[in-house]
PDB file of C-alpha atoms in Angstrom:
ATOM      1  CA  UNK A   1     -25.882 -25.056  -7.558  1.00 95.00           C
ATOM      2  CA  UNK A   2     -24.574 -26.791 -10.813  1.00 97.00           C
ATOM      3  CA  UNK A   3     -26.435 -29.463 -10.647  1.00 97.00           C
ATOM      4  CA  UNK A   4     -29.719 -27.675 -10.046  1.00 97.00           C
ATOM      5  CA  UNK A   5     -28.827 -25.189 -12.907  1.00 97.00           C
ATOM      6  CA  UNK A   6     -29.141 -27.715 -15.382  1.00 96.00           C
ATOM      7  CA  UNK A   7     -30.638 -31.055 -15.812  1.00 96.00           C
ATOM      8  CA  UNK A   8     -28.039 -32.675 -18.458  1.00 97.00           C
ATOM      9  CA  UNK A   9     -25.448 -33.073 -15.988  1.00 97.00           C
ATOM     10  CA  UNK A  10     -24.859 -34.288 -12.727  1.00 96.00           C
ATOM     11  CA  UNK A  11     -21.993 -34.102 -10.377  1.00 96.00           C
ATOM     12  CA  UNK A  12     -21.405 -36.576  -7.678  1.00 95.00           C
ATOM     13  CA  UNK A  13     -18.793 -34.966  -5.133  1.00 94.00           C
ATOM     14  CA  UNK A  14     -16.782 -37.797  -3.206  1.00 94.00           C
ATOM     15  CA  UNK A  15     -14.420 -36.841  -0.361  1.00 95.00           C
ATOM     16  CA  UNK A  16     -11.262 -38.950  -0.544  1.00 94.00           C
ATOM     17  CA  UNK A  17      -9.339 -37.667   2.271  1.00 93.00           C
ATOM     18  CA  UNK A  18      -6.446 -34.831   1.880  1.00 91.00           C
ATOM     19  CA  UNK A  19      -4.711 -34.329  -1.484  1.00 92.00           C
ATOM     20  CA  UNK A  20      -2.196 -36.568  -0.813  1.00 91.00           C
ATOM     21  CA  UNK A  21      -4.717 -39.284  -0.042  1.00 95.00           C
ATOM     22  CA  UNK A  22      -7.162 -38.742  -2.915  1.00 96.00           C
ATOM     23  CA  UNK A  23      -3.906 -38.442  -5.676  1.00 96.00           C
ATOM     24  CA  UNK A  24      -2.670 -42.070  -4.534  1.00 96.00           C
ATOM     25  CA  UNK A  25      -6.016 -43.391  -4.299  1.00 96.00           C
ATOM     26  CA  UNK A  26      -6.723 -42.232  -8.281  1.00 96.00           C
ATOM     27  CA  UNK A  27      -2.762 -43.553  -9.385  1.00 95.00           C
ATOM     28  CA  UNK A  28      -3.799 -46.694  -7.791  1.00 94.00           C
ATOM     29  CA  UNK A  29      -6.943 -47.275  -9.255  1.00 93.00           C
ATOM     30  CA  UNK A  30      -7.766 -49.366 -12.370  1.00 92.00           C
ATOM     31  CA  UNK A  31      -8.888 -46.829 -15.147  1.00 89.00           C
ATOM     32  CA  UNK A  32     -12.497 -47.971 -14.808  1.00 89.00           C
ATOM     33  CA  UNK A  33     -12.674 -46.830 -11.607  1.00 92.00           C
ATOM     34  CA  UNK A  34     -11.333 -43.242 -11.629  1.00 94.00           C
ATOM     35  CA  UNK A  35     -13.376 -40.373 -11.892  1.00 95.00           C
ATOM     36  CA  UNK A  36     -14.494 -37.909 -14.512  1.00 95.00           C
ATOM     37  CA  UNK A  37     -12.786 -35.038 -12.836  1.00 96.00           C
ATOM     38  CA  UNK A  38     -10.835 -34.984  -9.992  1.00 96.00           C
ATOM     39  CA  UNK A  39      -9.062 -31.744  -7.648  1.00 96.00           C
ATOM     40  CA  UNK A  40      -5.632 -31.848  -7.640  1.00 96.00           C
ATOM     41  CA  UNK A  41      -3.270 -29.539  -5.719  1.00 93.00           C
ATOM     42  CA  UNK A  42      -0.380 -28.222  -7.323  1.00 89.00           C
ATOM     43  CA  UNK A  43       2.491 -30.246  -5.729  1.00 88.00           C
ATOM     44  CA  UNK A  44       0.821 -33.664  -7.183  1.00 92.00           C
ATOM     45  CA  UNK A  45       0.911 -31.989 -10.968  1.00 93.00           C
ATOM     46  CA  UNK A  46       3.909 -33.831 -12.135  1.00 92.00           C
ATOM     47  CA  UNK A  47       1.965 -37.102 -10.691  1.00 93.00           C
ATOM     48  CA  UNK A  48      -1.213 -37.171 -12.271  1.00 94.00           C
ATOM     49  CA  UNK A  49       0.574 -35.792 -15.442  1.00 93.00           C
ATOM     50  CA  UNK A  50       2.864 -39.226 -15.562  1.00 94.00           C
ATOM     51  CA  UNK A  51      -0.362 -41.157 -15.432  1.00 93.00           C
ATOM     52  CA  UNK A  52      -1.285 -40.027 -18.961  1.00 92.00           C
ATOM     53  CA  UNK A  53      -4.990 -40.154 -17.944  1.00 93.00           C
ATOM     54  CA  UNK A  54      -6.363 -37.092 -18.106  1.00 96.00           C
ATOM     55  CA  UNK A  55      -7.785 -34.561 -20.844  1.00 96.00           C
ATOM     56  CA  UNK A  56      -5.660 -31.317 -21.536  1.00 96.00           C
ATOM     57  CA  UNK A  57      -7.804 -28.482 -21.228  1.00 96.00           C
ATOM     58  CA  UNK A  58      -6.281 -26.872 -23.641  1.00 97.00           C
ATOM     59  CA  UNK A  59      -8.078 -29.083 -26.580  1.00 96.00           C
ATOM     60  CA  UNK A  60     -11.089 -27.787 -25.231  1.00 96.00           C
ATOM     61  CA  UNK A  61     -10.017 -23.955 -25.591  1.00 97.00           C
ATOM     62  CA  UNK A  62      -8.761 -25.089 -28.882  1.00 97.00           C
ATOM     63  CA  UNK A  63     -12.178 -26.237 -29.942  1.00 96.00           C
ATOM     64  CA  UNK A  64     -13.689 -23.130 -28.947  1.00 96.00           C
ATOM     65  CA  UNK A  65     -15.964 -24.947 -26.150  1.00 95.00           C
ATOM     66  CA  UNK A  66     -13.676 -22.962 -23.145  1.00 95.00           C
ATOM     67  CA  UNK A  67     -13.389 -19.232 -23.545  1.00 93.00           C
ATOM     68  CA  UNK A  68     -10.528 -17.823 -20.885  1.00 92.00           C
ATOM     69  CA  UNK A  69     -10.539 -14.640 -22.216  1.00 88.00           C
ATOM     70  CA  UNK A  70     -12.389 -13.110 -19.062  1.00 84.00           C
ATOM     71  CA  UNK A  71     -10.001 -14.812 -16.204  1.00 91.00           C
ATOM     72  CA  UNK A  72      -6.710 -13.498 -14.691  1.00 88.00           C
ATOM     73  CA  UNK A  73      -3.977 -14.280 -17.112  1.00 89.00           C
ATOM     74  CA  UNK A  74      -1.468 -14.929 -14.666  1.00 89.00           C
ATOM     75  CA  UNK A  75      -3.525 -18.010 -12.896  1.00 92.00           C
ATOM     76  CA  UNK A  76      -4.163 -19.026 -16.340  1.00 93.00           C
ATOM     77  CA  UNK A  77      -0.451 -19.346 -17.210  1.00 90.00           C
ATOM     78  CA  UNK A  78       0.419 -21.047 -13.956  1.00 90.00           C
ATOM     79  CA  UNK A  79      -1.235 -23.933 -15.297  1.00 92.00           C
ATOM     80  CA  UNK A  80       0.012 -24.194 -18.973  1.00 91.00           C
ATOM     81  CA  UNK A  81       3.139 -25.747 -20.145  1.00 89.00           C
ATOM     82  CA  UNK A  82       4.702 -26.023 -23.553  1.00 87.00           C
ATOM     83  CA  UNK A  83       1.266 -27.944 -24.765  1.00 91.00           C
ATOM     84  CA  UNK A  84      -1.137 -25.126 -23.488  1.00 94.00           C
ATOM     85  CA  UNK A  85      -3.004 -25.474 -20.392  1.00 96.00           C
ATOM     86  CA  UNK A  86      -3.347 -28.864 -18.785  1.00 96.00           C
ATOM     87  CA  UNK A  87      -5.715 -28.211 -15.978  1.00 97.00           C
ATOM     88  CA  UNK A  88      -8.267 -25.578 -14.776  1.00 97.00           C
ATOM     89  CA  UNK A  89      -7.453 -23.527 -11.881  1.00 95.00           C
ATOM     90  CA  UNK A  90      -9.993 -24.234  -8.746  1.00 94.00           C
ATOM     91  CA  UNK A  91      -8.950 -23.149  -5.616  1.00 95.00           C
ATOM     92  CA  UNK A  92      -6.463 -20.452  -6.221  1.00 95.00           C
ATOM     93  CA  UNK A  93      -4.103 -19.027  -3.575  1.00 95.00           C
ATOM     94  CA  UNK A  94      -0.879 -17.366  -2.242  1.00 95.00           C
ATOM     95  CA  UNK A  95       0.432 -17.607   1.459  1.00 96.00           C
ATOM     96  CA  UNK A  96      -0.329 -14.630   3.584  1.00 97.00           C
ATOM     97  CA  UNK A  97      -0.356 -13.541   7.173  1.00 98.00           C
ATOM     98  CA  UNK A  98      -3.559 -14.355   8.985  1.00 98.00           C
ATOM     99  CA  UNK A  99      -3.645 -12.628  12.463  1.00 98.00           C
ATOM    100  CA  UNK A 100      -5.487 -11.728  15.669  1.00 98.00           C
ATOM    101  CA  UNK A 101      -6.614  -8.084  15.540  1.00 98.00           C
ATOM    102  CA  UNK A 102      -7.130  -7.736  18.952  1.00 98.00           C
ATOM    103  CA  UNK A 103      -3.742  -9.433  20.103  1.00 98.00           C
ATOM    104  CA  UNK A 104      -1.835  -7.248  17.721  1.00 98.00           C
ATOM    105  CA  UNK A 105      -3.253  -3.919  19.140  1.00 98.00           C
ATOM    106  CA  UNK A 106      -2.689  -4.971  22.383  1.00 98.00           C
ATOM    107  CA  UNK A 107       1.116  -5.794  21.540  1.00 98.00           C
ATOM    108  CA  UNK A 108       1.129  -2.302  19.495  1.00 98.00           C
ATOM    109  CA  UNK A 109       1.930  -4.013  16.494  1.00 98.00           C
ATOM    110  CA  UNK A 110       0.629  -2.307  13.380  1.00 98.00           C
ATOM    111  CA  UNK A 111       0.026  -4.961  10.527  1.00 96.00           C
ATOM    112  CA  UNK A 112      -0.135  -2.572   7.974  1.00 93.00           C
ATOM    113  CA  UNK A 113       3.472  -1.648   8.573  1.00 95.00           C
ATOM    114  CA  UNK A 114       5.229  -3.802  11.130  1.00 97.00           C
ATOM    115  CA  UNK A 115       4.959  -7.027   8.794  1.00 97.00           C
ATOM    116  CA  UNK A 116       6.053  -6.124   5.727  1.00 95.00           C
ATOM    117  CA  UNK A 117       9.463  -7.941   5.985  1.00 95.00           C
ATOM    118  CA  UNK A 118      10.535 -11.267   8.062  1.00 95.00           C
ATOM    119  CA  UNK A 119      12.471  -9.070  10.353  1.00 95.00           C
ATOM    120  CA  UNK A 120       9.895  -6.657  11.261  1.00 97.00           C
ATOM    121  CA  UNK A 121       7.529 -10.084  11.245  1.00 98.00           C
ATOM    122  CA  UNK A 122       9.922 -11.469  13.993  1.00 97.00           C
ATOM    123  CA  UNK A 123      10.218  -8.411  15.866  1.00 98.00           C
ATOM    124  CA  UNK A 124       6.253  -8.507  16.027  1.00 98.00           C
ATOM    125  CA  UNK A 125       6.178 -11.813  17.382  1.00 98.00           C
ATOM    126  CA  UNK A 126       8.346 -10.580  20.258  1.00 98.00           C
ATOM    127  CA  UNK A 127       6.240  -7.936  21.040  1.00 98.00           C
ATOM    128  CA  UNK A 128       3.060 -10.143  21.038  1.00 98.00           C
ATOM    129  CA  UNK A 129       4.928 -12.448  23.505  1.00 98.00           C
ATOM    130  CA  UNK A 130       6.581 -10.212  25.855  1.00 98.00           C
ATOM    131  CA  UNK A 131       3.219  -8.180  25.957  1.00 98.00           C
ATOM    132  CA  UNK A 132       1.149 -11.066  26.854  1.00 98.00           C
ATOM    133  CA  UNK A 133      -1.102 -10.882  24.251  1.00 98.00           C
ATOM    134  CA  UNK A 134      -0.695 -14.233  23.042  1.00 98.00           C
ATOM    135  CA  UNK A 135       1.561 -17.611  24.301  1.00 98.00           C
ATOM    136  CA  UNK A 136       3.269 -17.792  20.773  1.00 98.00           C
ATOM    137  CA  UNK A 137       3.622 -14.988  18.544  1.00 98.00           C
ATOM    138  CA  UNK A 138       3.529 -16.571  14.996  1.00 98.00           C
ATOM    139  CA  UNK A 139       3.484 -20.259  13.319  1.00 97.00           C
ATOM    140  CA  UNK A 140       4.813 -20.651   9.771  1.00 96.00           C
ATOM    141  CA  UNK A 141       3.178 -23.465   8.667  1.00 93.00           C
ATOM    142  CA  UNK A 142       6.043 -26.110   7.651  1.00 88.00           C
ATOM    143  CA  UNK A 143       5.614 -27.582   4.074  1.00 85.00           C
ATOM    144  CA  UNK A 144       7.255 -27.891   0.729  1.00 87.00           C
ATOM    145  CA  UNK A 145       4.850 -25.273  -0.670  1.00 90.00           C
ATOM    146  CA  UNK A 146       6.048 -22.513   1.673  1.00 92.00           C
ATOM    147  CA  UNK A 147       9.826 -22.900   0.827  1.00 94.00           C
ATOM    148  CA  UNK A 148       8.705 -23.071  -3.170  1.00 92.00           C
ATOM    149  CA  UNK A 149       6.511 -19.581  -2.720  1.00 95.00           C
ATOM    150  CA  UNK A 150       9.413 -18.034  -0.800  1.00 96.00           C
ATOM    151  CA  UNK A 151      11.863 -19.048  -3.273  1.00 96.00           C
ATOM    152  CA  UNK A 152       9.563 -17.722  -5.403  1.00 94.00           C
ATOM    153  CA  UNK A 153       9.627 -14.361  -3.783  1.00 94.00           C
ATOM    154  CA  UNK A 154      13.348 -14.124  -4.144  1.00 93.00           C
ATOM    155  CA  UNK A 155      12.806 -13.717  -7.997  1.00 92.00           C
ATOM    156  CA  UNK A 156      13.803 -17.228  -8.649  1.00 94.00           C
ATOM    157  CA  UNK A 157      12.739 -20.656  -9.093  1.00 94.00           C
ATOM    158  CA  UNK A 158      13.077 -23.686  -6.571  1.00 95.00           C
ATOM    159  CA  UNK A 159      14.063 -26.501  -9.918  1.00 95.00           C
ATOM    160  CA  UNK A 160      15.260 -26.312 -13.268  1.00 96.00           C
ATOM    161  CA  UNK A 161      12.847 -25.597 -16.246  1.00 93.00           C
ATOM    162  CA  UNK A 162      10.875 -22.839 -14.446  1.00 90.00           C
ATOM    163  CA  UNK A 163       9.789 -25.629 -11.770  1.00 89.00           C
ATOM    164  CA  UNK A 164       9.025 -28.130 -14.212  1.00 88.00           C
ATOM    165  CA  UNK A 165       6.874 -26.291 -16.923  1.00 84.00           C
ATOM    166  CA  UNK A 166       9.225 -26.242 -19.822  1.00 87.00           C
ATOM    167  CA  UNK A 167      10.876 -29.568 -19.087  1.00 90.00           C
ATOM    168  CA  UNK A 168      11.274 -32.606 -16.603  1.00 92.00           C
ATOM    169  CA  UNK A 169      12.635 -31.426 -13.542  1.00 94.00           C
ATOM    170  CA  UNK A 170      16.406 -32.876 -13.031  1.00 95.00           C
ATOM    171  CA  UNK A 171      18.138 -30.166 -10.595  1.00 96.00           C
ATOM    172  CA  UNK A 172      17.392 -28.256  -7.288  1.00 96.00           C
ATOM    173  CA  UNK A 173      18.756 -25.088  -9.035  1.00 97.00           C
ATOM    174  CA  UNK A 174      17.677 -22.893  -5.873  1.00 97.00           C
ATOM    175  CA  UNK A 175      20.326 -24.860  -3.895  1.00 96.00           C
ATOM    176  CA  UNK A 176      23.236 -23.416  -6.115  1.00 96.00           C
ATOM    177  CA  UNK A 177      22.074 -19.799  -6.799  1.00 95.00           C
ATOM    178  CA  UNK A 178      21.518 -19.370  -2.907  1.00 95.00           C
ATOM    179  CA  UNK A 179      17.853 -18.712  -2.466  1.00 96.00           C
ATOM    180  CA  UNK A 180      17.005 -21.875  -0.943  1.00 96.00           C
ATOM    181  CA  UNK A 181      19.820 -21.468   1.617  1.00 96.00           C
ATOM    182  CA  UNK A 182      18.630 -18.128   2.363  1.00 95.00           C
ATOM    183  CA  UNK A 183      14.887 -19.008   2.831  1.00 96.00           C
ATOM    184  CA  UNK A 184      15.803 -22.094   5.303  1.00 96.00           C
ATOM    185  CA  UNK A 185      17.892 -19.651   7.158  1.00 96.00           C
ATOM    186  CA  UNK A 186      14.904 -17.458   7.456  1.00 95.00           C
ATOM    187  CA  UNK A 187      12.962 -20.349   8.443  1.00 96.00           C
ATOM    188  CA  UNK A 188      15.920 -21.948  10.787  1.00 96.00           C
ATOM    189  CA  UNK A 189      16.131 -18.416  12.484  1.00 95.00           C
ATOM    190  CA  UNK A 190      12.019 -18.256  13.052  1.00 96.00           C
ATOM    191  CA  UNK A 191      11.642 -22.080  14.222  1.00 95.00           C
ATOM    192  CA  UNK A 192      14.429 -21.330  16.897  1.00 95.00           C
ATOM    193  CA  UNK A 193      12.725 -18.625  18.802  1.00 97.00           C
ATOM    194  CA  UNK A 194      11.018 -18.890  22.068  1.00 96.00           C
ATOM    195  CA  UNK A 195       8.054 -17.198  20.683  1.00 97.00           C
ATOM    196  CA  UNK A 196       7.727 -19.579  17.528  1.00 97.00           C
ATOM    197  CA  UNK A 197       4.941 -22.306  17.545  1.00 97.00           C
ATOM    198  CA  UNK A 198       6.154 -25.162  15.873  1.00 94.00           C
ATOM    199  CA  UNK A 199       3.407 -27.332  14.751  1.00 89.00           C
ATOM    200  CA  UNK A 200       3.031 -31.115  14.655  1.00 81.00           C
ATOM    201  CA  UNK A 201       0.705 -30.715  11.447  1.00 85.00           C
ATOM    202  CA  UNK A 202      -1.165 -27.752   9.724  1.00 88.00           C
ATOM    203  CA  UNK A 203      -4.288 -28.483  11.521  1.00 91.00           C
ATOM    204  CA  UNK A 204      -3.027 -28.256  14.491  1.00 94.00           C
ATOM    205  CA  UNK A 205      -1.405 -24.842  13.889  1.00 95.00           C
ATOM    206  CA  UNK A 206      -4.740 -23.468  12.587  1.00 96.00           C
ATOM    207  CA  UNK A 207      -6.809 -24.995  15.608  1.00 97.00           C
ATOM    208  CA  UNK A 208      -4.165 -23.321  18.097  1.00 97.00           C
ATOM    209  CA  UNK A 209      -4.186 -19.944  16.400  1.00 98.00           C
ATOM    210  CA  UNK A 210      -8.196 -20.249  16.218  1.00 98.00           C
ATOM    211  CA  UNK A 211      -8.035 -21.076  19.905  1.00 98.00           C
ATOM    212  CA  UNK A 212      -6.229 -17.339  20.404  1.00 98.00           C
ATOM    213  CA  UNK A 213      -2.966 -18.837  21.695  1.00 98.00           C
ATOM    214  CA  UNK A 214      -1.061 -17.986  18.570  1.00 98.00           C
ATOM    215  CA  UNK A 215      -1.426 -14.353  17.218  1.00 98.00           C
ATOM    216  CA  UNK A 216      -0.345 -15.044  13.548  1.00 98.00           C
ATOM    217  CA  UNK A 217      -0.183 -17.961  11.223  1.00 98.00           C
ATOM    218  CA  UNK A 218       1.477 -17.676   7.527  1.00 97.00           C
ATOM    219  CA  UNK A 219      -0.429 -20.210   5.868  1.00 96.00           C
ATOM    220  CA  UNK A 220      -2.746 -20.477   2.405  1.00 95.00           C
ATOM    221  CA  UNK A 221      -5.054 -17.404   2.670  1.00 96.00           C
ATOM    222  CA  UNK A 222      -7.613 -19.843   1.374  1.00 95.00           C
ATOM    223  CA  UNK A 223      -7.606 -20.996   4.759  1.00 95.00           C
ATOM    224  CA  UNK A 224      -9.500 -17.506   5.899  1.00 97.00           C
ATOM    225  CA  UNK A 225     -13.031 -18.436   5.944  1.00 96.00           C
ATOM    226  CA  UNK A 226     -12.380 -21.838   7.694  1.00 96.00           C
ATOM    227  CA  UNK A 227     -10.505 -20.306  10.573  1.00 97.00           C
ATOM    228  CA  UNK A 228     -12.904 -17.773  11.046  1.00 97.00           C
ATOM    229  CA  UNK A 229     -15.712 -20.038  11.571  1.00 97.00           C
ATOM    230  CA  UNK A 230     -13.490 -22.193  13.915  1.00 97.00           C
ATOM    231  CA  UNK A 231     -12.681 -19.261  16.002  1.00 98.00           C
ATOM    232  CA  UNK A 232     -16.296 -18.440  16.603  1.00 97.00           C
ATOM    233  CA  UNK A 233     -16.054 -14.923  17.184  1.00 97.00           C
ATOM    234  CA  UNK A 234     -13.457 -15.147  19.928  1.00 98.00           C
ATOM    235  CA  UNK A 235     -11.354 -12.620  18.213  1.00 98.00           C
ATOM    236  CA  UNK A 236     -11.296 -10.494  14.925  1.00 97.00           C
ATOM    237  CA  UNK A 237      -9.342 -11.822  11.789  1.00 97.00           C
ATOM    238  CA  UNK A 238      -6.933  -9.721   9.571  1.00 97.00           C
ATOM    239  CA  UNK A 239      -4.646 -10.671   6.924  1.00 97.00           C
ATOM    240  CA  UNK A 240      -1.622  -9.205   5.190  1.00 96.00           C
ATOM    241  CA  UNK A 241       0.678 -10.176   2.584  1.00 96.00           C
ATOM    242  CA  UNK A 242       3.729 -12.607   2.955  1.00 95.00           C
ATOM    243  CA  UNK A 243       6.524 -10.741   4.389  1.00 95.00           C
ATOM    244  CA  UNK A 244       9.486  -9.838   1.696  1.00 93.00           C
ATOM    245  CA  UNK A 245      12.980 -10.768   1.808  1.00 90.00           C
ATOM    246  CA  UNK A 246      15.613  -7.830   2.568  1.00 84.00           C
ATOM    247  CA  UNK A 247      16.607  -6.517  -0.874  1.00 84.00           C
ATOM    248  CA  UNK A 248      14.404  -8.655  -3.162  1.00 86.00           C
ATOM    249  CA  UNK A 249      11.147  -7.415  -5.086  1.00 85.00           C
ATOM    250  CA  UNK A 250       9.836 -10.731  -5.855  1.00 88.00           C
ATOM    251  CA  UNK A 251       6.227 -11.720  -5.013  1.00 92.00           C
ATOM    252  CA  UNK A 252       4.176 -15.438  -4.271  1.00 92.00           C
ATOM    253  CA  UNK A 253       2.703 -16.546  -7.739  1.00 90.00           C
ATOM    254  CA  UNK A 254      -0.850 -18.075  -8.439  1.00 88.00           C
ATOM    255  CA  UNK A 255      -1.049 -21.216  -6.826  1.00 92.00           C
ATOM    256  CA  UNK A 256      -3.585 -23.802  -5.154  1.00 93.00           C
ATOM    257  CA  UNK A 257      -5.543 -26.574  -6.606  1.00 95.00           C
ATOM    258  CA  UNK A 258      -6.582 -27.120 -10.311  1.00 96.00           C
ATOM    259  CA  UNK A 259      -9.600 -29.401 -11.744  1.00 97.00           C
ATOM    260  CA  UNK A 260      -8.181 -32.115 -14.057  1.00 97.00           C
ATOM    261  CA  UNK A 261     -10.502 -33.636 -16.584  1.00 96.00           C
ATOM    262  CA  UNK A 262      -9.990 -37.323 -17.019  1.00 95.00           C
ATOM    263  CA  UNK A 263     -10.117 -39.389 -19.788  1.00 92.00           C
ATOM    264  CA  UNK A 264     -12.838 -42.075 -19.622  1.00 88.00           C
ATOM    265  CA  UNK A 265     -13.177 -42.378 -23.601  1.00 88.00           C
ATOM    266  CA  UNK A 266     -16.793 -40.763 -23.241  1.00 90.00           C
ATOM    267  CA  UNK A 267     -17.275 -37.387 -24.819  1.00 92.00           C
ATOM    268  CA  UNK A 268     -20.585 -36.615 -23.232  1.00 93.00           C
ATOM    269  CA  UNK A 269     -18.938 -36.617 -19.919  1.00 93.00           C
ATOM    270  CA  UNK A 270     -15.801 -35.015 -21.096  1.00 94.00           C
ATOM    271  CA  UNK A 271     -18.445 -32.397 -22.257  1.00 95.00           C
ATOM    272  CA  UNK A 272     -19.996 -32.327 -18.958  1.00 96.00           C
ATOM    273  CA  UNK A 273     -16.612 -31.707 -17.339  1.00 95.00           C
ATOM    274  CA  UNK A 274     -16.315 -28.597 -19.384  1.00 96.00           C
ATOM    275  CA  UNK A 275     -19.461 -27.596 -18.281  1.00 97.00           C
ATOM    276  CA  UNK A 276     -19.074 -27.552 -14.868  1.00 97.00           C
ATOM    277  CA  UNK A 277     -15.560 -25.871 -14.944  1.00 95.00           C
ATOM    278  CA  UNK A 278     -17.274 -23.041 -16.901  1.00 95.00           C
ATOM    279  CA  UNK A 279     -20.233 -23.071 -14.501  1.00 96.00           C
ATOM    280  CA  UNK A 280     -17.618 -22.596 -11.271  1.00 95.00           C
ATOM    281  CA  UNK A 281     -16.244 -19.708 -13.165  1.00 93.00           C
ATOM    282  CA  UNK A 282     -19.005 -17.405 -13.566  1.00 94.00           C
ATOM    283  CA  UNK A 283     -18.534 -14.350 -11.698  1.00 93.00           C
ATOM    284  CA  UNK A 284     -21.784 -14.784  -9.295  1.00 95.00           C
ATOM    285  CA  UNK A 285     -20.219 -19.231  -8.181  1.00 96.00           C
ATOM    286  CA  UNK A 286     -16.631 -17.311  -8.320  1.00 95.00           C
ATOM    287  CA  UNK A 287     -17.666 -14.808  -5.609  1.00 96.00           C
ATOM    288  CA  UNK A 288     -19.734 -17.348  -3.748  1.00 96.00           C
ATOM    289  CA  UNK A 289     -16.405 -19.290  -3.338  1.00 96.00           C
ATOM    290  CA  UNK A 290     -14.431 -16.860  -2.549  1.00 96.00           C
ATOM    291  CA  UNK A 291     -16.157 -15.271   0.072  1.00 96.00           C
ATOM    292  CA  UNK A 292     -16.913 -18.487   1.862  1.00 96.00           C
ATOM    293  CA  UNK A 293     -12.974 -19.494   1.708  1.00 96.00           C
ATOM    294  CA  UNK A 294     -10.653 -16.844   1.323  1.00 95.00           C
ATOM    295  CA  UNK A 295      -9.457 -18.423  -1.989  1.00 96.00           C
ATOM    296  CA  UNK A 296      -8.822 -15.580  -4.597  1.00 95.00           C
ATOM    297  CA  UNK A 297     -11.095 -15.073  -7.966  1.00 94.00           C
ATOM    298  CA  UNK A 298     -10.169 -15.966 -11.167  1.00 92.00           C
ATOM    299  CA  UNK A 299     -12.430 -13.828 -12.872  1.00 90.00           C
ATOM    300  CA  UNK A 300     -12.256 -10.473 -13.307  1.00 87.00           C
ATOM    301  CA  UNK A 301     -15.535  -9.456 -12.787  1.00 92.00           C
ATOM    302  CA  UNK A 302     -15.715 -10.690  -9.511  1.00 93.00           C
ATOM    303  CA  UNK A 303     -13.808  -7.522  -8.167  1.00 90.00           C
ATOM    304  CA  UNK A 304     -16.783  -5.367  -9.069  1.00 92.00           C
ATOM    305  CA  UNK A 305     -19.144  -7.920  -7.268  1.00 94.00           C
ATOM    306  CA  UNK A 306     -20.801  -5.496  -4.741  1.00 96.00           C
ATOM    307  CA  UNK A 307     -20.534  -8.217  -1.705  1.00 95.00           C
ATOM    308  CA  UNK A 308     -16.864  -9.076  -2.486  1.00 95.00           C
ATOM    309  CA  UNK A 309     -16.128  -4.838  -2.629  1.00 95.00           C
ATOM    310  CA  UNK A 310     -17.871  -5.063   0.811  1.00 95.00           C
ATOM    311  CA  UNK A 311     -15.458  -7.846   1.851  1.00 95.00           C
ATOM    312  CA  UNK A 312     -12.349  -5.747   0.917  1.00 94.00           C
ATOM    313  CA  UNK A 313     -13.342  -2.721   2.088  1.00 94.00           C
ATOM    314  CA  UNK A 314     -14.933  -3.769   5.756  1.00 93.00           C
ATOM    315  CA  UNK A 315     -14.663  -7.108   6.593  1.00 92.00           C
ATOM    316  CA  UNK A 316     -11.118  -8.104   5.151  1.00 93.00           C
ATOM    317  CA  UNK A 317      -9.310  -5.331   3.924  1.00 93.00           C
ATOM    318  CA  UNK A 318      -5.855  -6.771   4.457  1.00 92.00           C
ATOM    319  CA  UNK A 319      -7.003  -9.089   1.015  1.00 92.00           C
ATOM    320  CA  UNK A 320      -6.785  -5.907  -1.046  1.00 92.00           C
ATOM    321  CA  UNK A 321      -2.781  -5.879  -0.541  1.00 92.00           C
ATOM    322  CA  UNK A 322      -2.948  -9.559  -1.052  1.00 93.00           C
ATOM    323  CA  UNK A 323      -4.772  -8.694  -4.182  1.00 92.00           C
ATOM    324  CA  UNK A 324      -2.362  -5.968  -5.314  1.00 89.00           C
ATOM    325  CA  UNK A 325       0.776  -8.348  -4.572  1.00 86.00           C
ATOM    326  CA  UNK A 326      -1.128 -11.419  -6.343  1.00 81.00           C
ATOM    327  CA  UNK A 327      -1.733  -9.136  -9.659  1.00 81.00           C
ATOM    328  CA  UNK A 328       2.059  -8.461  -9.877  1.00 80.00           C
ATOM    329  CA  UNK A 329       2.904 -12.271  -9.927  1.00 76.00           C
ATOM    330  CA  UNK A 330       3.762 -14.459 -13.471  1.00 67.00           C
TER     331      UNK A 330
END
């Protein structure tokens, strides 16, 4: 759409594998073979910063080339450090529950009330398996991102310096304050139950969920569109916010992947990257993107888009609770 919208710039998209693969290729490539812009997930932030080969987005904001006043402020803040914005949020997400509506109905599980806490989530898993609604109650995709988000839901940070945003990480502070142990105990308790599906990898878990073998999956809410397409109408998908920890009011924080402008020493290419970012962040393009994927909007105006309103009201009303939770995140 960007290439069709103007004639000055042309973006050539090149797939370079998953996030880890593309970041490794970027780091190992000579400067003159690196792209003008790269999408990097949050776990790769420090690594790409260490290369020093990027154009901080803040410089374009300061120059008046990029106005971020119309975007979700808590999302923008997630991509800032003491020097300002270092990258621009692209696929913004939080972890949440995606579930098989028919399986939950057969098991007598009410997603509006029964999935609010991990205790309720586990009870729901037992009901699902005992009722024969699915072979497994749920899968919690096992990766570092979920652990970090679950620690955040205990209203603290995984590491010192606010997870590295105000300084170089030097200590796993969550190991000292008890939050990490609490998270790991919750995960251990879940993974050792017969109703739990323990995946070989995230793709395996999504495939089993889409085949109807798992009734619920905790993963990025941005997988909704892909999983719906893969399920192919076998069942109806629904979503609910991440279960809460007993006694904690913490919520997941805005996360996902961001666009990094790469310093190629060419002002015109840098200007093109900014134009691409501005185009992607318009309400029209944001609406197309979030409706196709399930990722969360970064532009406030998307909430007024008729198609997105219909999506929230009729197709996936559970997203409204996720957005409400999301709006409270800092």
